[in-house]
Coordinates of C-alpha atoms in Angstrom, one line a residue:
Chain A
M1 CA 2.8 -77.1 -220.4
K2 CA 2.2 -80.7 -219.6
Y3 CA 2.1 -81.5 -215.9
G4 CA 3.2 -84.8 -214.3
F5 CA 0.7 -85.4 -211.6
F6 CA 2.3 -86.4 -208.3
I7 CA -0.3 -87.8 -205.9
G8 CA 1.8 -88.4 -202.7
C9 CA 1.4 -91.2 -200.1
T10 CA -1.5 -89.8 -198.1
S11 CA -3.8 -88.9 -200.9
Q12 CA -3.1 -92.1 -202.9
N13 CA -3.5 -94.4 -199.9
D14 CA -6.2 -92.9 -197.7
S15 CA -7.2 -89.3 -198.5
Y16 CA -8.8 -90.3 -201.7
E17 CA -11.1 -87.2 -201.7
N18 CA -8.0 -85.0 -202.3
E19 CA -7.0 -87.0 -205.3
L20 CA -10.5 -87.2 -206.7
S21 CA -11.4 -83.6 -206.3
S22 CA -8.0 -82.4 -207.6
R23 CA -8.4 -84.6 -210.7
E24 CA -11.9 -83.3 -211.1
I25 CA -11.0 -79.6 -211.0
L26 CA -7.8 -80.0 -213.2
T27 CA -9.9 -81.8 -215.8
Y28 CA -12.7 -79.4 -215.6
F29 CA -10.4 -76.5 -216.4
K30 CA -8.6 -78.4 -219.1
I31 CA -5.2 -78.4 -217.4
D32 CA -2.9 -80.8 -219.4
Y33 CA -1.8 -83.5 -217.0
A34 CA -1.1 -87.2 -216.6
D35 CA 0.1 -89.3 -213.7
I36 CA 3.8 -89.7 -213.2
E37 CA 4.1 -93.5 -213.6
D38 CA 6.0 -95.6 -211.0
Q39 CA 5.9 -92.7 -208.5
N40 CA 7.2 -93.1 -204.9
C41 CA 7.1 -91.2 -201.6
C42 CA 8.5 -87.7 -201.9
G43 CA 10.8 -88.4 -198.9
T44 CA 9.6 -85.6 -196.5
P45 CA 8.3 -87.9 -193.8
I46 CA 11.7 -89.5 -193.2
K47 CA 14.0 -86.5 -193.9
N48 CA 14.8 -86.1 -190.2
T49 CA 16.1 -89.7 -190.0
K50 CA 18.3 -90.0 -193.1
Y51 CA 18.5 -87.1 -195.5
E52 CA 20.4 -89.2 -198.2
L53 CA 17.3 -91.3 -198.4
W54 CA 15.0 -88.3 -198.6
A55 CA 17.2 -86.8 -201.4
F56 CA 17.1 -90.0 -203.4
L57 CA 13.3 -90.3 -203.1
A58 CA 12.7 -86.7 -204.2
A59 CA 15.3 -87.0 -207.0
R60 CA 13.6 -90.2 -208.3
V61 CA 10.3 -88.3 -208.7
H62 CA 12.1 -85.6 -210.7
A63 CA 14.0 -88.1 -212.8
L64 CA 10.9 -90.1 -213.6
A65 CA 8.9 -87.0 -214.5
R66 CA 11.6 -85.8 -216.8
K67 CA 12.1 -89.2 -218.4
Q68 CA 8.3 -89.4 -219.0
G69 CA 8.4 -86.1 -220.9
F70 CA 6.6 -83.8 -218.5
D71 CA 7.4 -80.0 -218.3
A72 CA 6.5 -79.5 -214.7
I73 CA 5.3 -81.4 -211.6
A74 CA 1.8 -80.8 -210.1
T75 CA 1.5 -81.5 -206.4
I76 CA -1.5 -81.9 -204.1
C77 CA 0.2 -82.0 -200.8
N78 CA 2.3 -79.3 -199.1
G79 CA 4.9 -81.8 -197.8
C80 CA 5.4 -83.3 -201.2
D81 CA 5.5 -79.8 -202.8
L82 CA 8.3 -78.6 -200.4
S83 CA 10.3 -81.8 -200.8
L84 CA 10.3 -81.7 -204.5
A85 CA 10.9 -77.9 -204.7
E86 CA 13.8 -77.8 -202.2
L87 CA 15.7 -80.7 -203.7
E88 CA 17.9 -78.7 -206.0
Y89 CA 18.6 -76.1 -203.4
E90 CA 19.8 -78.8 -201.0
L91 CA 21.8 -80.7 -203.7
S92 CA 23.5 -77.5 -204.8
Q93 CA 24.9 -77.2 -201.3
H94 CA 26.0 -80.9 -201.2
P95 CA 27.8 -82.0 -204.3
D96 CA 28.7 -85.3 -202.7
L97 CA 25.0 -86.0 -202.0
R98 CA 24.2 -85.3 -205.6
E99 CA 26.7 -87.9 -206.6
K100 CA 25.4 -90.5 -204.2
V101 CA 21.8 -89.9 -205.3
N102 CA 22.7 -90.5 -208.9
K103 CA 24.6 -93.7 -207.9
A104 CA 21.4 -94.9 -206.3
L105 CA 19.2 -93.8 -209.3
A106 CA 21.5 -95.6 -211.7
K107 CA 20.4 -98.9 -210.1
E108 CA 17.1 -98.3 -211.9
G109 CA 18.5 -96.7 -215.0
L110 CA 17.5 -93.2 -213.9
Q111 CA 19.4 -90.0 -213.6
Y112 CA 18.9 -86.6 -212.0
D113 CA 20.4 -83.6 -213.7
E114 CA 18.2 -80.6 -213.0
P115 CA 14.8 -80.2 -211.5
L116 CA 11.5 -79.6 -213.2
P117 CA 9.3 -76.7 -212.0
V118 CA 7.2 -77.9 -209.0
R119 CA 3.7 -76.3 -208.7
N120 CA 1.4 -76.7 -205.8
I121 CA -2.4 -77.1 -206.5
L122 CA -2.8 -73.6 -205.0
T123 CA -0.4 -72.1 -207.6
I124 CA -2.1 -73.9 -210.4
L125 CA -5.5 -72.7 -209.3
Y126 CA -4.4 -69.2 -208.8
E127 CA -2.0 -68.7 -211.6
D128 CA -2.8 -71.2 -214.4
I129 CA -6.5 -71.0 -214.1
G130 CA -6.9 -67.7 -212.3
L131 CA -9.6 -65.9 -210.3
E132 CA -11.4 -64.5 -213.4
K133 CA -11.9 -67.9 -215.0
I134 CA -13.0 -69.6 -211.8
K135 CA -15.5 -66.8 -211.1
K136 CA -16.9 -67.1 -214.6
H137 CA -17.7 -70.8 -214.0
V138 CA -19.4 -70.4 -210.6
K139 CA -23.0 -71.7 -210.7
H140 CA -23.8 -71.9 -207.0
K141 CA -22.3 -69.1 -205.0
L142 CA -21.2 -70.2 -201.6
K143 CA -23.2 -67.5 -199.9
K144 CA -23.5 -67.0 -196.2
L145 CA -20.3 -68.9 -195.7
K146 CA -17.4 -67.7 -193.6
I147 CA -14.5 -70.0 -194.3
A148 CA -11.3 -70.2 -192.3
A149 CA -8.4 -70.7 -194.6
H150 CA -5.6 -73.0 -193.5
Y151 CA -2.6 -72.8 -195.8
G152 CA -0.3 -75.2 -194.1
C153 CA 3.3 -74.5 -193.1
H154 CA 5.0 -75.9 -196.1
A155 CA 2.9 -73.9 -198.6
I156 CA 4.4 -70.7 -197.2
R157 CA 7.7 -71.5 -195.6
P158 CA 10.7 -71.7 -195.6
T159 CA 11.5 -68.4 -197.4
T160 CA 14.8 -69.7 -198.6
I161 CA 13.1 -71.1 -201.7
T162 CA 10.0 -70.0 -203.6
R163 CA 6.8 -71.1 -202.0
P164 CA 3.2 -70.9 -203.3
D165 CA 2.3 -67.9 -201.0
D166 CA 3.7 -65.3 -198.6
A167 CA 5.3 -66.6 -195.4
E168 CA 3.5 -64.2 -193.0
Q169 CA 0.5 -62.8 -195.0
P170 CA -0.7 -65.4 -197.5
T171 CA -3.9 -64.4 -199.4
K172 CA -4.3 -66.7 -202.5
M173 CA -6.6 -69.3 -201.0
Q174 CA -8.8 -66.6 -199.4
E175 CA -9.0 -64.7 -202.8
I176 CA -10.2 -67.9 -204.5
L177 CA -12.8 -68.6 -201.7
E178 CA -14.1 -65.1 -202.2
V179 CA -14.7 -65.5 -205.9
L180 CA -16.7 -68.5 -205.0
G181 CA -19.0 -66.2 -203.1
A182 CA -17.8 -67.0 -199.6
K183 CA -16.2 -64.7 -197.0
A184 CA -12.7 -65.7 -196.0
P185 CA -11.4 -63.1 -193.6
T186 CA -8.0 -63.6 -192.0
Y187 CA -7.7 -64.4 -188.3
P188 CA -4.9 -64.2 -185.7
E189 CA -4.3 -68.0 -185.7
L190 CA -4.2 -68.2 -189.6
L191 CA -0.6 -69.4 -189.6
D192 CA -0.9 -71.9 -186.7
C193 CA 0.4 -75.3 -187.5
C194 CA -1.9 -78.3 -187.7
G195 CA 0.5 -80.5 -185.7
A196 CA 0.6 -83.3 -188.3
N197 CA 4.4 -83.7 -188.2
I198 CA 4.4 -85.4 -184.8
I199 CA 1.2 -87.4 -185.2
G200 CA 3.2 -90.7 -185.3
V201 CA 5.5 -89.6 -182.4
N202 CA 3.0 -88.0 -179.9
P203 CA -0.6 -88.2 -181.2
E204 CA -2.0 -86.6 -178.1
K205 CA 0.0 -83.4 -178.4
S206 CA -0.3 -83.4 -182.2
L207 CA -4.1 -83.5 -182.0
T208 CA -4.1 -81.0 -179.2
A209 CA -2.5 -78.6 -181.6
A210 CA -5.2 -79.4 -184.2
G211 CA -8.0 -79.3 -181.8
T212 CA -6.9 -75.9 -180.4
K213 CA -6.9 -74.4 -183.9
V214 CA -10.3 -75.9 -184.8
D215 CA -11.8 -74.6 -181.5
I216 CA -10.6 -71.0 -182.0
I217 CA -11.9 -71.1 -185.6
K218 CA -15.3 -72.1 -184.3
Q219 CA -15.2 -69.5 -181.6
R220 CA -14.5 -66.8 -184.2
G221 CA -17.7 -67.7 -185.9
Y222 CA -16.5 -69.5 -189.0
N223 CA -18.7 -72.2 -190.5
G224 CA -16.1 -74.0 -192.6
I225 CA -12.4 -74.8 -192.8
C226 CA -10.5 -74.9 -196.1
N227 CA -7.3 -77.0 -196.7
I228 CA -5.0 -77.8 -199.6
C229 CA -2.8 -80.4 -197.8
P230 CA -4.0 -83.9 -196.9
F231 CA -1.9 -83.9 -193.7
C232 CA -3.6 -80.7 -192.5
Q233 CA -7.0 -81.9 -193.7
K234 CA -6.7 -85.1 -191.7
Q235 CA -5.8 -83.1 -188.6
L236 CA -8.4 -80.3 -188.9
G237 CA -11.0 -82.4 -190.6
N238 CA -11.5 -86.2 -190.2
S239 CA -9.7 -86.2 -186.8
Q240 CA -11.9 -83.6 -185.3
E241 CA -13.7 -85.9 -183.0
V242 CA -10.5 -87.2 -181.4
A243 CA -8.9 -83.8 -181.5
G244 CA -12.0 -82.5 -179.6
R245 CA -11.5 -85.2 -176.9
M246 CA -7.9 -84.0 -176.4
I247 CA -9.2 -80.5 -175.4
Q248 CA -12.6 -81.6 -174.1
K249 CA -14.6 -79.7 -176.6
D250 CA -17.2 -80.6 -179.3
L251 CA -15.5 -79.5 -182.5
K252 CA -17.8 -80.4 -185.4
I253 CA -17.4 -78.0 -188.3
P254 CA -17.2 -78.9 -192.0
S255 CA -13.6 -79.1 -193.3
L256 CA -13.1 -79.4 -197.0
Y257 CA -10.3 -79.2 -199.6
L258 CA -10.2 -76.0 -201.6
T259 CA -10.8 -78.1 -204.7
Q260 CA -14.0 -79.5 -203.1
Y261 CA -15.3 -75.9 -202.3
I262 CA -14.6 -75.0 -205.9
G263 CA -16.3 -78.1 -207.2
L264 CA -19.4 -77.4 -205.1
A265 CA -19.5 -73.9 -206.4
L266 CA -19.2 -75.1 -210.0
G267 CA -22.0 -77.5 -209.4
L268 CA -19.9 -80.7 -209.9
D269 CA -21.1 -84.1 -208.8
E270 CA -20.6 -84.5 -205.0
E271 CA -19.4 -88.1 -205.1
A272 CA -17.0 -87.2 -207.9
L273 CA -15.5 -84.7 -205.5
G274 CA -15.1 -87.4 -202.8
L275 CA -17.4 -85.5 -200.4
Q276 CA -18.8 -88.8 -199.0
M277 CA -15.4 -89.2 -197.3
N278 CA -15.4 -85.9 -195.5
L279 CA -16.4 -87.1 -192.1
T280 CA -17.1 -83.6 -190.8
G281 CA -20.2 -83.3 -193.0
W282 CA -20.5 -80.7 -195.7
K283 CA -24.1 -80.3 -196.6
S284 CA -24.5 -77.2 -194.5
I285 CA -22.0 -75.6 -197.0
L286 CA -24.8 -75.6 -199.6
G287 CA -27.5 -74.7 -197.0
K288 CA -28.8 -78.3 -197.1
Chain B
M1 CA 20.2 -76.6 -161.4
D2 CA 22.7 -79.3 -162.4
T3 CA 26.2 -78.3 -163.1
I4 CA 27.5 -78.8 -166.6
E5 CA 29.6 -81.9 -167.0
Y6 CA 32.3 -80.7 -169.4
S7 CA 33.5 -84.2 -170.3
T8 CA 30.3 -84.7 -172.3
R9 CA 31.1 -81.7 -174.5
D10 CA 31.3 -82.5 -178.2
T11 CA 33.3 -79.8 -179.9
E12 CA 33.0 -81.4 -183.3
I13 CA 29.2 -81.2 -183.5
I14 CA 29.1 -77.7 -185.1
S15 CA 31.1 -79.0 -188.1
K16 CA 29.0 -82.1 -188.3
I17 CA 25.8 -80.0 -188.4
K18 CA 27.4 -77.9 -191.1
T19 CA 27.9 -80.9 -193.4
I20 CA 24.2 -81.5 -193.3
S21 CA 22.9 -77.9 -193.2
E22 CA 24.7 -74.6 -193.9
E23 CA 21.6 -72.7 -192.6
A24 CA 21.5 -74.1 -189.1
K25 CA 24.2 -71.8 -187.8
P26 CA 23.7 -72.3 -184.1
E27 CA 26.9 -70.3 -183.5
D28 CA 25.1 -67.1 -184.7
C29 CA 22.2 -67.4 -182.2
Y30 CA 22.0 -64.6 -179.7
T31 CA 19.0 -66.1 -177.8
C32 CA 16.5 -63.4 -178.5
L33 CA 13.8 -66.1 -178.2
K34 CA 11.8 -65.1 -181.3
C35 CA 12.0 -68.7 -182.3
T36 CA 10.8 -70.2 -179.1
N37 CA 8.0 -67.6 -178.8
G38 CA 6.6 -68.5 -182.1
C39 CA 7.2 -72.3 -181.8
P40 CA 4.1 -74.5 -181.7
A41 CA 6.0 -77.4 -180.1
A42 CA 7.2 -75.1 -177.3
K43 CA 3.5 -74.4 -176.5
L44 CA 2.9 -78.1 -175.9
F45 CA 6.1 -79.4 -174.5
E46 CA 7.6 -77.5 -171.6
E47 CA 11.1 -78.7 -172.2
F48 CA 11.1 -77.9 -175.9
A49 CA 12.8 -74.5 -176.7
P50 CA 14.5 -73.9 -180.1
H51 CA 16.8 -71.2 -178.7
K52 CA 18.1 -73.6 -176.1
I53 CA 18.7 -76.2 -178.7
Q54 CA 20.8 -73.7 -180.7
V55 CA 22.9 -72.8 -177.7
A56 CA 23.4 -76.5 -176.7
A57 CA 24.5 -77.3 -180.2
H58 CA 26.8 -74.4 -180.3
M59 CA 28.4 -75.3 -177.0
G60 CA 28.5 -79.0 -177.9
F61 CA 26.3 -80.3 -175.1
I62 CA 24.0 -82.5 -177.2
D63 CA 24.1 -85.8 -175.4
E64 CA 21.1 -84.9 -173.2
L65 CA 19.2 -83.4 -176.1
I66 CA 19.6 -86.5 -178.2
N67 CA 19.0 -89.0 -175.4
S68 CA 15.9 -87.1 -174.1
G69 CA 14.1 -87.7 -177.4
I70 CA 12.6 -84.2 -177.5
L71 CA 14.2 -83.4 -180.9
W72 CA 11.5 -85.6 -182.4
Y73 CA 8.8 -83.2 -181.1
C74 CA 9.7 -80.5 -183.7
F75 CA 6.7 -79.7 -185.9
T76 CA 9.0 -78.8 -188.8
C77 CA 6.9 -75.7 -189.4
Y78 CA 9.9 -73.5 -190.2
T79 CA 8.5 -70.6 -188.2
C80 CA 11.8 -70.3 -186.2
Q81 CA 13.9 -70.2 -189.4
T82 CA 11.6 -67.6 -191.0
R83 CA 11.6 -65.3 -188.0
C84 CA 15.2 -65.5 -186.9
P85 CA 16.8 -62.0 -187.0
Q86 CA 20.2 -63.6 -187.2
K87 CA 19.2 -65.9 -190.1
T88 CA 20.0 -69.0 -188.2
S89 CA 17.7 -72.1 -188.4
P90 CA 16.8 -74.0 -185.3
V91 CA 14.7 -76.4 -187.4
Q92 CA 17.7 -77.2 -189.5
T93 CA 19.8 -77.8 -186.4
I94 CA 17.2 -80.2 -185.0
M95 CA 16.9 -82.0 -188.3
S96 CA 20.7 -82.3 -188.5
L97 CA 20.9 -83.6 -184.9
T98 CA 18.3 -86.3 -185.5
N99 CA 20.2 -87.4 -188.6
I100 CA 23.4 -87.5 -186.6
A101 CA 21.8 -89.5 -183.8
V102 CA 20.5 -92.0 -186.3
S103 CA 23.9 -92.3 -187.9
W104 CA 25.3 -93.1 -184.4
G105 CA 22.9 -96.0 -184.3
I106 CA 20.4 -94.4 -182.0
S107 CA 16.9 -95.6 -182.9
P108 CA 14.4 -92.9 -183.9
P109 CA 10.7 -93.3 -182.7
K110 CA 9.4 -96.5 -184.2
I111 CA 7.1 -94.8 -186.7
Y112 CA 10.2 -93.8 -188.8
P113 CA 11.6 -97.3 -189.4
E114 CA 8.1 -98.5 -190.0
M115 CA 7.5 -95.8 -192.7
I116 CA 10.9 -96.5 -194.3
K117 CA 10.1 -100.3 -194.4
T118 CA 6.8 -99.6 -196.0
I119 CA 8.4 -97.2 -198.5
S120 CA 10.9 -100.0 -199.4
E121 CA 8.0 -102.4 -200.1
E122 CA 5.2 -100.2 -201.4
G123 CA 7.0 -97.0 -202.5
A124 CA 4.9 -95.1 -200.0
I125 CA 4.6 -94.6 -196.2
L126 CA 1.2 -96.3 -196.2
K127 CA -0.5 -99.2 -197.8
P128 CA -3.7 -98.5 -199.6
R129 CA -6.6 -98.5 -197.1
E130 CA -10.3 -98.9 -197.3
V131 CA -11.7 -95.7 -196.0
S132 CA -15.0 -95.0 -194.3
T133 CA -17.6 -92.7 -195.8
I134 CA -19.9 -90.6 -193.6
D135 CA -22.5 -93.4 -194.0
F136 CA -20.0 -96.1 -192.9
D137 CA -19.5 -97.7 -196.3
F138 CA -15.9 -98.6 -196.9
L139 CA -14.2 -97.6 -200.2
S140 CA -11.0 -98.7 -201.9
R141 CA -9.1 -97.1 -204.8
D142 CA -10.8 -99.7 -207.0
D143 CA -14.3 -98.7 -205.8
L144 CA -13.5 -95.1 -206.7
D145 CA -12.1 -96.0 -210.2
L146 CA -8.8 -94.5 -209.2
P147 CA -5.8 -95.8 -211.2
E148 CA -3.4 -98.4 -209.9
R149 CA -0.4 -97.3 -207.9
G150 CA 2.8 -98.7 -206.7
I151 CA 6.5 -99.3 -207.7
K152 CA 6.8 -101.3 -211.0
N153 CA 10.0 -103.1 -210.1
P154 CA 10.3 -103.3 -206.3
T155 CA 13.5 -105.4 -206.3
Q156 CA 15.4 -102.8 -208.3
F157 CA 13.9 -100.0 -206.2
K158 CA 15.1 -101.7 -203.0
E159 CA 18.6 -102.0 -204.5
A160 CA 18.6 -98.3 -205.1
L161 CA 17.4 -97.6 -201.6
K162 CA 20.3 -99.7 -200.2
V163 CA 22.8 -97.3 -201.8
V164 CA 21.3 -94.4 -199.6
G165 CA 21.2 -96.3 -196.4
L166 CA 18.0 -98.4 -196.3
N167 CA 19.6 -101.3 -194.4
E168 CA 21.2 -99.2 -191.7
I169 CA 17.7 -97.9 -190.8
L170 CA 16.1 -101.3 -191.0
A171 CA 18.8 -102.7 -188.7
L172 CA 18.0 -100.0 -186.2
K173 CA 14.4 -101.2 -186.1
E174 CA 15.5 -104.8 -185.3
S175 CA 17.8 -103.7 -182.5
E176 CA 14.9 -101.7 -181.0
V177 CA 12.6 -104.8 -181.2
Q178 CA 15.3 -106.9 -179.4
K179 CA 15.3 -104.5 -176.5

């Protein structure tokens, strides 16, 4: 199966560590992938203003991937993943919207007929590569680490369409962290939202939500946070200092992408995993 | 408590929501409050309550909801939809109402037209940035040997976007600036 790699706005324009570490892990495990050329925003960020525009943007990605000969689309952002995965479900309820989308696509010589399978990085790691294979390649066990998993809302909801993990009791990220040698027990706030969706509308409240979650994670004795979505990672990771100011707490705790934790456990080059861009620090993860 | 002004009632709103989302179903809500109890926005905004939004939409009293701007505070986390025992979807009602408001010419928070303008120019909601490392070096895609990105034929892409309403949104931004 050849994946069309969909990077998404946040990773390709400022969360470079997500793109770098994802490429690094996909390549390491010999996942067959190449970039979807000419790719655009998935549409999610503007869906609540004009859903025709959203549907066009999501359909364009599918149309491009199909035209370029891919069998499935690989995503590294939960927002992108949901947008591309829910498109057909929405279009099947709105035949007129399907027609309008195709009218727009025709301006660029494109057409949307049916979707390609959309697979989140979590699904690729868990199903395509698998726990056994990851475990076999671990060189440095992430011992003495207790990592708080954060799945991100759109990786588990809505339940009307297939999502990478269960809506109320997801486990896949934690199972992967455990084969790396870390502990990743669940906690009552596991499903709490990072608040990213309103960062542009009300940053104070958005970062209050993020800060509250990071604070409780620290209080519960975790020494790392794990994300798979660049929106969540920005909120719970690189924005920690500002989020801490919102709730008057010092919140410093390493926050990394799942692909970065895997890369560290495999002994891959730290800069190749983009770790220099994780402003929360990460060396304590390896006991440095 | 203010009395309800019946003249503001919009009895068509239910059917308008239905054209956008079949799942919203405000008419099926029996206000058990499971949605509001699990809502992260409700914890941060006193006036934000998904069950009240369902009822207001059902009754057709949406003017105040739309004008207050609180609909834009939804986190879009889908917890309400997931937990609703009646299989209604407050989040879909909210998303439908914000779409309806925009179609009436009401400007969304300025971040939205800004993102849409950037999409029309760059294909993405952001332009590529130089990002800081923990040692305060600044790195670009080029520095990291990441491949080039962007829309190959921006003119054609913009023409396609116009078919699905680009200009209506950009016009909203201008009217907001004029205020």
